[in-house]
CSV table of C-alpha atoms in Angstrom, one decimal:
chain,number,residue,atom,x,y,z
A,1,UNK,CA,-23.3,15.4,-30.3
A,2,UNK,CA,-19.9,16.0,-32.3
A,3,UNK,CA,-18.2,12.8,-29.7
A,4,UNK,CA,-21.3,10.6,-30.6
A,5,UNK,CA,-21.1,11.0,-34.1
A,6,UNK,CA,-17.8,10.4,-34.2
A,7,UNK,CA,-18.2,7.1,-32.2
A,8,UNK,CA,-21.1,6.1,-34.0
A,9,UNK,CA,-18.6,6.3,-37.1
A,10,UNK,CA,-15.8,4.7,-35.7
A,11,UNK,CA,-18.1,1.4,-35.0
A,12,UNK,CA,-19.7,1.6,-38.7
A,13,UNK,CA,-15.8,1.6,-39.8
A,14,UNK,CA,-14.9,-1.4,-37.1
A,15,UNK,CA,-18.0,-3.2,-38.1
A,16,UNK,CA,-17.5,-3.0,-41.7
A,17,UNK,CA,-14.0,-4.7,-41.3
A,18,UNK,CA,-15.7,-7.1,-38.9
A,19,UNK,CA,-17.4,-8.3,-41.8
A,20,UNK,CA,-14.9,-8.0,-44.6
A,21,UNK,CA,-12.7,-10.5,-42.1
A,22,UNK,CA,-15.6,-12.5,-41.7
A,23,UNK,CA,-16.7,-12.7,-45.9
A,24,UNK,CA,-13.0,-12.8,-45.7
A,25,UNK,CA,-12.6,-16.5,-44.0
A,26,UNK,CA,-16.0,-17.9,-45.6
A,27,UNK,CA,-14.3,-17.6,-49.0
A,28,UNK,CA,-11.3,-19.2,-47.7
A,29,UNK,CA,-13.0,-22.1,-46.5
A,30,UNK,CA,-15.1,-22.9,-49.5
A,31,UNK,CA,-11.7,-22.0,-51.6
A,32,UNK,CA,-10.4,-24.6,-49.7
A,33,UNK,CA,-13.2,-27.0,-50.3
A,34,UNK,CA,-12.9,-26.5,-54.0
A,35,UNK,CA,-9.7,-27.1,-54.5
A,36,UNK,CA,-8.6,-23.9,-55.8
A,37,UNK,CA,-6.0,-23.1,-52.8
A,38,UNK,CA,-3.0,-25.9,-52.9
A,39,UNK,CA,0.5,-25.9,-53.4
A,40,UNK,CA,1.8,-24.9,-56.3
A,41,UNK,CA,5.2,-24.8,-58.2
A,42,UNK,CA,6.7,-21.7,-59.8
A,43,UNK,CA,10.4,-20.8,-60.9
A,44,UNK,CA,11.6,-24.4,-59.3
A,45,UNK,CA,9.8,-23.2,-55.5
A,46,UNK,CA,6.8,-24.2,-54.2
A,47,UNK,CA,4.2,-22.1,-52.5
A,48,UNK,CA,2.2,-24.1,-50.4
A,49,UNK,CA,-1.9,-23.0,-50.2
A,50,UNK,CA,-2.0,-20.4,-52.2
A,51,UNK,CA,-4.7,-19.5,-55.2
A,52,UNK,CA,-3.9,-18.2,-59.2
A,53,UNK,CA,-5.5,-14.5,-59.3
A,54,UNK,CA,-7.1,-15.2,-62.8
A,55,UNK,CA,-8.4,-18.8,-61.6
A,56,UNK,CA,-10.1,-17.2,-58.6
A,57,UNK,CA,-12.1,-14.5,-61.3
A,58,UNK,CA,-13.1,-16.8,-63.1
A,59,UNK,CA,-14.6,-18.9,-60.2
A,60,UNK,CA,-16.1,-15.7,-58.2
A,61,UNK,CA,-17.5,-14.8,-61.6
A,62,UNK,CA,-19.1,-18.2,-62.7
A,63,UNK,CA,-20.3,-18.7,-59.0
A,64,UNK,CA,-22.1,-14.8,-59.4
A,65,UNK,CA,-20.3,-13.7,-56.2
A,66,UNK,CA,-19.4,-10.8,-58.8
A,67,UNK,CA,-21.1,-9.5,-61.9
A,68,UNK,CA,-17.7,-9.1,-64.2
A,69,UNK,CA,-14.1,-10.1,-63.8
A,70,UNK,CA,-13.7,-6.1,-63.0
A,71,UNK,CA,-16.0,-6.2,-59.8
A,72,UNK,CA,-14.6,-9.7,-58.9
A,73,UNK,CA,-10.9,-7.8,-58.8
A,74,UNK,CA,-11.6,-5.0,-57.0
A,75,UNK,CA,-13.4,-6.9,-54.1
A,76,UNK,CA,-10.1,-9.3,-54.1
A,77,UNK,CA,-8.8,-5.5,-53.5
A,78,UNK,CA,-11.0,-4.3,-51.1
A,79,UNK,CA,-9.9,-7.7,-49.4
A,80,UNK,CA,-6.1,-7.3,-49.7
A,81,UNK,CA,-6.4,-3.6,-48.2
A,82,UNK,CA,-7.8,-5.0,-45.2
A,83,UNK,CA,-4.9,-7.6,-45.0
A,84,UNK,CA,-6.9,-10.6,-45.4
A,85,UNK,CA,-4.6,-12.0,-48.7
A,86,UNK,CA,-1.4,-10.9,-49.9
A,87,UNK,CA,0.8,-11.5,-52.5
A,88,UNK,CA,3.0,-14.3,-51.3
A,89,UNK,CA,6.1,-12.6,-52.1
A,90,UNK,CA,4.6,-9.6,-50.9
A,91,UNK,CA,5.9,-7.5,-54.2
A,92,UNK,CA,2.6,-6.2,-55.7
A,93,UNK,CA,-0.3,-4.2,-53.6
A,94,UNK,CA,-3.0,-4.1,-56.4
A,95,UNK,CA,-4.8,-7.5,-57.3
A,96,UNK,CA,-4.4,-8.3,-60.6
A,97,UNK,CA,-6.5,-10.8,-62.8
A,98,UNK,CA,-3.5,-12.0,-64.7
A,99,UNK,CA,-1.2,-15.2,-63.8
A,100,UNK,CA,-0.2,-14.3,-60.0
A,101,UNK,CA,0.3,-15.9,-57.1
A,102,UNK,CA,-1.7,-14.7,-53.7
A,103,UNK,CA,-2.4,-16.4,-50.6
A,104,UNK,CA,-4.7,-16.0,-47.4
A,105,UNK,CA,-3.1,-14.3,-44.5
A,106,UNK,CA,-4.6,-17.0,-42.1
A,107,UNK,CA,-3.0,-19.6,-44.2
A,108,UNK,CA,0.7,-18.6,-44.1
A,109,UNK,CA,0.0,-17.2,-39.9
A,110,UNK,CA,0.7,-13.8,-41.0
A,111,UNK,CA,-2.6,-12.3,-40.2
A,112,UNK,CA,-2.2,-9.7,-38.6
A,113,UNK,CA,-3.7,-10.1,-34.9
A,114,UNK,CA,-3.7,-6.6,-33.6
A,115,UNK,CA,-6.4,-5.9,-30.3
A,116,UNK,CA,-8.7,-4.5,-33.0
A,117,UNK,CA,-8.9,-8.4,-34.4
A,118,UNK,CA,-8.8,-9.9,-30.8
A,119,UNK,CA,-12.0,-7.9,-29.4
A,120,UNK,CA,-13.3,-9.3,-32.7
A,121,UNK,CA,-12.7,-12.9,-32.2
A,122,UNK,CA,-13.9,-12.5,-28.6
A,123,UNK,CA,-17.0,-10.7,-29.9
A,124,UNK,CA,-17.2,-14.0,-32.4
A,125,UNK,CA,-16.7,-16.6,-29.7
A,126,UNK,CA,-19.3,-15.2,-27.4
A,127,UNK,CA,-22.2,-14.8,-30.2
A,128,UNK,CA,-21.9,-18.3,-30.9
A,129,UNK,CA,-21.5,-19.5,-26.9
A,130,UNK,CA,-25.2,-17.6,-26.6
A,131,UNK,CA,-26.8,-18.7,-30.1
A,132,UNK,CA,-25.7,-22.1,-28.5
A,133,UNK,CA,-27.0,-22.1,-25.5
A,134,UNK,CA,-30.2,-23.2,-24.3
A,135,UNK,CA,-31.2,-20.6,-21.9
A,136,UNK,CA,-29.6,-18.1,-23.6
A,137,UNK,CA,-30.0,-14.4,-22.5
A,138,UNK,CA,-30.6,-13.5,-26.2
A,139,UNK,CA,-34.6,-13.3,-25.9
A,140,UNK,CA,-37.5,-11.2,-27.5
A,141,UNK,CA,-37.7,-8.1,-25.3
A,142,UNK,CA,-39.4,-5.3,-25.1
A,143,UNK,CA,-37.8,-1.4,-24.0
A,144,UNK,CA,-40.5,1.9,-24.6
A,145,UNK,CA,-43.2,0.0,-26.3
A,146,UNK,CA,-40.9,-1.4,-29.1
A,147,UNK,CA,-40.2,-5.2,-29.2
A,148,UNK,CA,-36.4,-6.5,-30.2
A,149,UNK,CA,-35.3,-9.8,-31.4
A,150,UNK,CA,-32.3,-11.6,-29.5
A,151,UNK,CA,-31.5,-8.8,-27.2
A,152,UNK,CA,-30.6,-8.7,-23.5
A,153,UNK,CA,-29.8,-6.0,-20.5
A,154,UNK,CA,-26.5,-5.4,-20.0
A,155,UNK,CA,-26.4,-6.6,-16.7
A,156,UNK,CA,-27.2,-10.0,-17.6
A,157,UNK,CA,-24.6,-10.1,-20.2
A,158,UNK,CA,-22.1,-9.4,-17.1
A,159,UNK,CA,-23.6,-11.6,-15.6
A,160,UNK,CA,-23.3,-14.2,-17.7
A,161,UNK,CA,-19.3,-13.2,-18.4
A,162,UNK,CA,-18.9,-14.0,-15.0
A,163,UNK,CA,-20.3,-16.9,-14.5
A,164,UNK,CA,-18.2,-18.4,-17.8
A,165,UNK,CA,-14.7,-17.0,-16.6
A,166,UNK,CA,-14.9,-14.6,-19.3
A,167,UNK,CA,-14.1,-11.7,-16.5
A,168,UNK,CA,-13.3,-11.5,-13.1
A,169,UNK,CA,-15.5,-8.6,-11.7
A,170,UNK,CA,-18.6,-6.5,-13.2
A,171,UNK,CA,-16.4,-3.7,-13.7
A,172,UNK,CA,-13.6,-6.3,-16.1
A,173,UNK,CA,-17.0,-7.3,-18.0
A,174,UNK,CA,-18.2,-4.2,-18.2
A,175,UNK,CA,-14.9,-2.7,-19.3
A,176,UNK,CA,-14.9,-5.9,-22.1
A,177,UNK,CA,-18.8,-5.1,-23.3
A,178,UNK,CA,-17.7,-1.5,-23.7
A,179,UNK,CA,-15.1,-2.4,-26.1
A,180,UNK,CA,-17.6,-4.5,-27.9
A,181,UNK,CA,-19.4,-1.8,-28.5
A,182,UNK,CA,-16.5,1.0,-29.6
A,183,UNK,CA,-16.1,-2.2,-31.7
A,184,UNK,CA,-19.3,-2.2,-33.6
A,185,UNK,CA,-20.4,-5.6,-32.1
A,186,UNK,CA,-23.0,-4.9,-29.9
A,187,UNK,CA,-25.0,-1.7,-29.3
A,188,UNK,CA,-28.1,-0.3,-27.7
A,189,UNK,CA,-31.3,-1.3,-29.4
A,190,UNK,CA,-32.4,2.3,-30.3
A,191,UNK,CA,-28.4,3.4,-30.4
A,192,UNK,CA,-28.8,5.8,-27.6
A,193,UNK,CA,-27.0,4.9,-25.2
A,194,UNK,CA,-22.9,3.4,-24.1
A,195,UNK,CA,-22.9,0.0,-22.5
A,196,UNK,CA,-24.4,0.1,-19.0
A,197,UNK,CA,-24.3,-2.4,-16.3
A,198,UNK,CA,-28.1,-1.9,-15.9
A,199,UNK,CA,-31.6,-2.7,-17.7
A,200,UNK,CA,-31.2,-1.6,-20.9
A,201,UNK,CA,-31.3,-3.3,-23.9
A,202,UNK,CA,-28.6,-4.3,-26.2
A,203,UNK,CA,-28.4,-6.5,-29.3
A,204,UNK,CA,-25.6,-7.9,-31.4
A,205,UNK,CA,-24.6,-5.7,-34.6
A,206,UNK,CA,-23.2,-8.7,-36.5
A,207,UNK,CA,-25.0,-12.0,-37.2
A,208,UNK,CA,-21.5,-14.3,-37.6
A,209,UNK,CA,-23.4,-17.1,-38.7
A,210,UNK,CA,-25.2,-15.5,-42.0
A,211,UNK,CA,-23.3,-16.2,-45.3
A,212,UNK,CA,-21.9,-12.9,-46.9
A,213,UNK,CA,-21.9,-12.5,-50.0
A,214,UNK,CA,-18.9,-10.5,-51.3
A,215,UNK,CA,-20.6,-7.7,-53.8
A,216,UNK,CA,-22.1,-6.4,-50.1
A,217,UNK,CA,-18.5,-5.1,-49.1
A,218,UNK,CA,-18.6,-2.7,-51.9
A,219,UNK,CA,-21.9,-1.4,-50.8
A,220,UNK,CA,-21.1,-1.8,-47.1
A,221,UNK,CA,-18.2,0.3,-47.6
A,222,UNK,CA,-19.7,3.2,-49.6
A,223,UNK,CA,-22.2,3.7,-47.0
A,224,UNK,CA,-19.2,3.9,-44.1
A,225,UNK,CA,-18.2,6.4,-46.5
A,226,UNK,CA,-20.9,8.1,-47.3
A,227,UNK,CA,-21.6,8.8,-43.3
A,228,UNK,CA,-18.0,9.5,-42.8
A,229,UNK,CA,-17.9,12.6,-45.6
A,230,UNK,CA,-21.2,14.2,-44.0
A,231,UNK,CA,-19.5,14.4,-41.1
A,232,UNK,CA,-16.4,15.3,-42.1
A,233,UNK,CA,-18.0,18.1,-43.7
A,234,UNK,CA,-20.3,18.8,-40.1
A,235,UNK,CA,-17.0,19.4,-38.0
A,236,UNK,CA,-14.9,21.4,-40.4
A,237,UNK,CA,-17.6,23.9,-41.1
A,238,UNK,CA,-14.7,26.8,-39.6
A,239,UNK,CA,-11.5,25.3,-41.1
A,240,UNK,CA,-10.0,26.3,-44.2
A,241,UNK,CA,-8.9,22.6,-45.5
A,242,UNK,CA,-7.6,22.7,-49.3
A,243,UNK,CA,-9.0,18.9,-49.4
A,244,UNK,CA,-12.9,20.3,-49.6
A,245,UNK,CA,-14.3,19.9,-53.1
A,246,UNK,CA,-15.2,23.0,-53.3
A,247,UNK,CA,-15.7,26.0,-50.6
A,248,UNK,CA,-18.1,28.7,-50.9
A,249,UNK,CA,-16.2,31.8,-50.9
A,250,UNK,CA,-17.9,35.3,-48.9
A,251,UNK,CA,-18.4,36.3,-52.3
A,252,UNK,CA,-19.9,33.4,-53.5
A,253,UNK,CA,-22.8,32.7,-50.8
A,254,UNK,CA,-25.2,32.9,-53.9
A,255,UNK,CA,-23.6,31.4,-56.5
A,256,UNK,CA,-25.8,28.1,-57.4
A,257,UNK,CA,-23.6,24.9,-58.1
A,258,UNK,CA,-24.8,23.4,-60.6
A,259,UNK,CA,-23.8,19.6,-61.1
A,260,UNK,CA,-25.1,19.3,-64.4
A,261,UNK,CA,-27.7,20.3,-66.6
A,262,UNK,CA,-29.3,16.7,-66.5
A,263,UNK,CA,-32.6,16.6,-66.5
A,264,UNK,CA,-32.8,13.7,-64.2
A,265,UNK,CA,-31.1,16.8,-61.7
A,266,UNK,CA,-33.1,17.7,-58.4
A,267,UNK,CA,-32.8,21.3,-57.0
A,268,UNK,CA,-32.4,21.6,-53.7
A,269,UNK,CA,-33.0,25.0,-51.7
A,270,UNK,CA,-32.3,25.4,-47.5
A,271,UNK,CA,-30.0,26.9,-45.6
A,272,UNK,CA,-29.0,23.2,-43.5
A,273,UNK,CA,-25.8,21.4,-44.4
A,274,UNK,CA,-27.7,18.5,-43.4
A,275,UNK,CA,-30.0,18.2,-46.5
A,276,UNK,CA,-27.1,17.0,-48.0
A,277,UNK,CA,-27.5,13.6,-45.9
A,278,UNK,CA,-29.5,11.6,-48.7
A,279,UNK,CA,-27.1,12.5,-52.1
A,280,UNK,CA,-24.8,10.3,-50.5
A,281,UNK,CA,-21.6,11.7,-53.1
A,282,UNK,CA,-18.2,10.6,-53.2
A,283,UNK,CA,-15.7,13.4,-54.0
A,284,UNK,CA,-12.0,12.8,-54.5
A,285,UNK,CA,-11.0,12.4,-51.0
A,286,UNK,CA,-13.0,16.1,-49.8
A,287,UNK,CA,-16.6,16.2,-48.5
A,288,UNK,CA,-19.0,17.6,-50.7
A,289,UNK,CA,-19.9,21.4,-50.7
A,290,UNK,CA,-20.7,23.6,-47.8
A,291,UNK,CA,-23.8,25.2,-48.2
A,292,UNK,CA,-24.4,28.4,-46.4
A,293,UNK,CA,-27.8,29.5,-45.3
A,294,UNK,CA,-30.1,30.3,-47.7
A,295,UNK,CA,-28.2,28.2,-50.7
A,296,UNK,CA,-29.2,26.4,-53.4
A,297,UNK,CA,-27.7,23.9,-55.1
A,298,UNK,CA,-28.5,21.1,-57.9
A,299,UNK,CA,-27.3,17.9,-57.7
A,300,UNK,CA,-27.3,14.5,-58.9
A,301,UNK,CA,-28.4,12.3,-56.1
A,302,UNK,CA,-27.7,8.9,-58.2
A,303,UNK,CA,-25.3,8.1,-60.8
A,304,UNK,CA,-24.8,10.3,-63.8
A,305,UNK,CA,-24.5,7.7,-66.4
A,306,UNK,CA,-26.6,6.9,-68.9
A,307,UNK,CA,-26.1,3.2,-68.8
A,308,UNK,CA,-22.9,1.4,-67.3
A,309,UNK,CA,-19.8,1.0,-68.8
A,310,UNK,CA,-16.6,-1.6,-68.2
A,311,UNK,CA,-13.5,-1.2,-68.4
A,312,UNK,CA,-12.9,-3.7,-71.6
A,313,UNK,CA,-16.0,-1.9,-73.4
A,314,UNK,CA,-13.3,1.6,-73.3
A,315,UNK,CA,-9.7,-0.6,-73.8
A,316,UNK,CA,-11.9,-2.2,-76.8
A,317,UNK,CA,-10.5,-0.9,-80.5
A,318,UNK,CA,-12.9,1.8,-82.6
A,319,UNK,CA,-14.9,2.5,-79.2
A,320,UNK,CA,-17.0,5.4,-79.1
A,321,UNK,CA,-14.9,7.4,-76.7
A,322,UNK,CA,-12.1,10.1,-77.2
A,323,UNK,CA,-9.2,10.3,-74.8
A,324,UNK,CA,-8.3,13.8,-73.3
A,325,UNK,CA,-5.2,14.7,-71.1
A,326,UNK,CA,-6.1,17.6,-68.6
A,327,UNK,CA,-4.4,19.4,-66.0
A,328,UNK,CA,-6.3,20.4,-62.6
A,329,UNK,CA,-4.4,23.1,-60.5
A,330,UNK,CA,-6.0,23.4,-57.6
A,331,UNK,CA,-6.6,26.6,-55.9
A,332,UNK,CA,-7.3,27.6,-52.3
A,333,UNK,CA,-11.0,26.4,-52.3
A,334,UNK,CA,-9.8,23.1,-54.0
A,335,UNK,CA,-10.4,21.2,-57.3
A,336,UNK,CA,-13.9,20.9,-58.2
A,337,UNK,CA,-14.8,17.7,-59.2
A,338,UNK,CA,-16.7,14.8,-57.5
A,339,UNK,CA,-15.9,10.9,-58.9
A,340,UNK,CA,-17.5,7.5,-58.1
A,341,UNK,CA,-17.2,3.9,-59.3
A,342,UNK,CA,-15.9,0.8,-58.8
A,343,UNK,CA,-13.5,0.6,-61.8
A,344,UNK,CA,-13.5,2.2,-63.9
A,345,UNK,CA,-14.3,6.0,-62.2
A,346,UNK,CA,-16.0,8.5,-63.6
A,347,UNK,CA,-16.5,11.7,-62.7
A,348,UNK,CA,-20.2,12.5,-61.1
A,349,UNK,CA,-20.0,16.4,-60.5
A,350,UNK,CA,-17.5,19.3,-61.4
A,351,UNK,CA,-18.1,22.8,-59.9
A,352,UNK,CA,-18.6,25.3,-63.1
A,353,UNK,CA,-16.4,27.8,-61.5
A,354,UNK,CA,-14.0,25.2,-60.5
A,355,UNK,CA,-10.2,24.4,-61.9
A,356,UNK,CA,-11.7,21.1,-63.0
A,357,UNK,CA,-14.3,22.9,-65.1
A,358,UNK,CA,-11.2,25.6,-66.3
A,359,UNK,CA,-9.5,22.4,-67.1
A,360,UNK,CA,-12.3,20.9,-69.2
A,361,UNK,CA,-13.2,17.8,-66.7
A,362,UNK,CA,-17.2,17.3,-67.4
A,363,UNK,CA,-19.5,14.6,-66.1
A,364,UNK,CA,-19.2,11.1,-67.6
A,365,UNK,CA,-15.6,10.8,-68.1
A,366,UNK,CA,-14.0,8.2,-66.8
A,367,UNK,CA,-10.8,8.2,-65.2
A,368,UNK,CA,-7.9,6.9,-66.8
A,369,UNK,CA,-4.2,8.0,-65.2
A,370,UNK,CA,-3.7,9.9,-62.4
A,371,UNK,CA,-0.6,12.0,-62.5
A,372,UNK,CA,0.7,9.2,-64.9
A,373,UNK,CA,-0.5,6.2,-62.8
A,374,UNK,CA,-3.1,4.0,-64.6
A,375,UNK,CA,-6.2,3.5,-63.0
A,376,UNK,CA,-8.7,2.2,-64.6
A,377,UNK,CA,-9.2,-1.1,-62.8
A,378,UNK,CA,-9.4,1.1,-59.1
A,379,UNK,CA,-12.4,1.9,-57.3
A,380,UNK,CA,-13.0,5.4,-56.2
A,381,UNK,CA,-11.7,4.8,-52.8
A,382,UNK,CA,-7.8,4.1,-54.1
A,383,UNK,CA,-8.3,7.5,-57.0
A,384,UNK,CA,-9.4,9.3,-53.5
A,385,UNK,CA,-5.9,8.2,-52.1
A,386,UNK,CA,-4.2,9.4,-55.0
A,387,UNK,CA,-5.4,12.9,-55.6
A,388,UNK,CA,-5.0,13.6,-51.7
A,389,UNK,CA,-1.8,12.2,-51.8
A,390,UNK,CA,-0.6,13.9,-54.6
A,391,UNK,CA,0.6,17.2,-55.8
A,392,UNK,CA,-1.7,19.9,-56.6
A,393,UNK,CA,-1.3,20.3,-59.9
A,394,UNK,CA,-3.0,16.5,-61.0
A,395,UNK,CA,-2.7,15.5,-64.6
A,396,UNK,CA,-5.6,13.7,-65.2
A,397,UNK,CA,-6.1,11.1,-68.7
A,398,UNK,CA,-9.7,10.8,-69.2
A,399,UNK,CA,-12.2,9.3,-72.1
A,400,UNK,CA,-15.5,10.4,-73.1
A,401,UNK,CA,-18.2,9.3,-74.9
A,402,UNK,CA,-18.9,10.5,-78.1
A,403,UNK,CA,-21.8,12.5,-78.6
């Protein structure tokens, strides 16, 4: 059950990226069609088909692939930390919306093509040889009663590699749909079984052909996460990781933890670590609290806001919100504090026992600094990275609103 799961995540992971390089390429090719990548001159050298950062908000913005210049940046992040742009003298790792240089990877040939991206573009090339062909093997088919759209048995998909010169025996094809699948390209219609040179039925994960829009990667990518926490937290039910948000102690087994006193809360009760599936939380690079049996907890399955906030609205003179500098030592069940966002953060959940709580963190303040690093513009993925990589002790610069 524990090897399933995990391959079942690996694939959401691969087929996530699958489609951040596909979202990826579309928005160079239509970059390229409006004339926003060219060659341009800076300091007396010329960069050939590259794109200005602030030009490219601006045009994500007013064609609504994002709904501020905030959400356009980050995706332009979520897109550089899967190596699909760069900076082109490689000297920043963050994209800023300011008056910056950055160029496609596939532009300048240093994309990196690694066997994750060649199973990929192998995966690509035969979706569109069987969306192309006539007699395809991608039919309406039936398996236990239930009826799938363009699917096909695996053997005919060997069959069909074989016949194309896409392998040399049944075992070479079988060997290339298996990768496929580890790959997050093709799987079993009701995701029960490996790839099998039989009768069963398999479909393609990934439509290449439909057009992505970018704000999906955000929410593609919190749902990878969202699985990959659960279960994180399923296999280290025995070890004694610091990185959990919060463990229950022997002493504690009782103790309720109480996100907030919201009333928009929901109480839980059960003694199953697996009720937990649905709240879907983000915590600061730990999974989210154990729960023994017979615990209860309360917690907020959606976002503890009371309306959303940017990042100008807080950098904006005579706000209503009060800056606070606070210092979280961890102890040996962890921090204690949960944070989500896509720029700017803000924290969801603090433990009331917790050294968050000690150290005055409280739902609804957003994240400023991190041990004196400014992030404000990062989604919660890049804080994550900085609390785990960090020291213990994090200094943490937060606002919040005034009451």
């Amino acid at each position: 059950m524990e090897r399933t799961s995990s391959i079942r995540l690996k694939a959401m992971a691969r087929q996530h990226k699958a489609e951040v390089m596909i979202a990826g390429e579309q928005l160079r090719l239509r970059l390229h069609d409006g004339k926003l990548i060219k060659d341009r001159r800076y300091h007396f050298r010329t960069y050939p088909n590259c794109f200005v950062a602030h030009e490219l908000i601006d045009w994500l913005v007013s064609h609504k692939e994002a709904a501020d210049r905030a959400t356009a940046a980050s995706l332009m992040q979520h897109l550089m930390d899967h190596d699909i742009l760069h900076h082109v003298c490689d000297k920043r790792a963050e994209f800023k919306d300011a008056k910056l240089l950055y160029r496609f990877r596939k532009d300048d040939g240093t994309f990196p093509f690694n066997t994750e991206v060649k199973i990929f573009m192998r995966g690509q090339q035969l979706y569109e040889q069987l969306i192309a062909d006539k007699n395809s093997i991608l039919q309406l088919r039936e398996e236990h009663g239930v009826t799938y759209k363009r699917s096909f048995p695996g053997c005919q998909l060997i069959d069909y590699l074989i016949q194309n010169g896409e392998a040399d025996s049944r075992r070479q094809g079988l060997e290339l749909c298996r990768a496929l699948q580890e790959h997050g390209i093709i799987q079993h219609v009701g995701e029960k079984h490996d790839f099998f040179d039989s009768g069963l039925l398999y479909q393609f994960c990934i439509n290449f052909r439909r057009r992505r829009r970018l704000s999906e990667l955000l929410t593609e990518n919190e749902q990878v996460n969202d699985e990959a926490v659960m279960a994180s937290t399923q296999e280290d039910n025995n070890s004694e990781s610091p990185f959990l948000l919060r463990r229950n102690s022997s002493k504690e087994r009782n103790r309720a933890f109480s996100v907030s006193s919201n009333k928009d809360s929901k109480q839980i009760t059960g003694g199953r670590r697996s009720s937990l599936s649905s709240l879907q939380f983000h915590s600061a690079g730990f999974p989210p609290l154990q729960l023994l049996s017979h615990s209860e907890i309360r917690c907020n399955p959606k976002s503890v806001l009371k309306r959303k906030v940017t990042c100008e609205e807080l950098l904006a003179p005579g706000a209503p919100f009060i800056k606070k500098v606070l210092t979280v030592i961890g102890d040996a069940l962890g921090w204690g504090f949960v944070v989500r966002g896509m720029a700017p953060c803000y924290m969801q959940a603090v433990d009331p026992g917790s050294p968050a709580a000690a150290a005055g963190v409280q739902v609804r303040q957003f994240v400023c600094q991190v041990n004196g690093q400014c992030v404000l513009y990062l989604d919660y993925r890049t804080v994550t990275r900085l609390v785990m990589t960090g020291p213990r002790t994090v200094v943490l610069e937060v606002m919040e609103p005034l009451e």
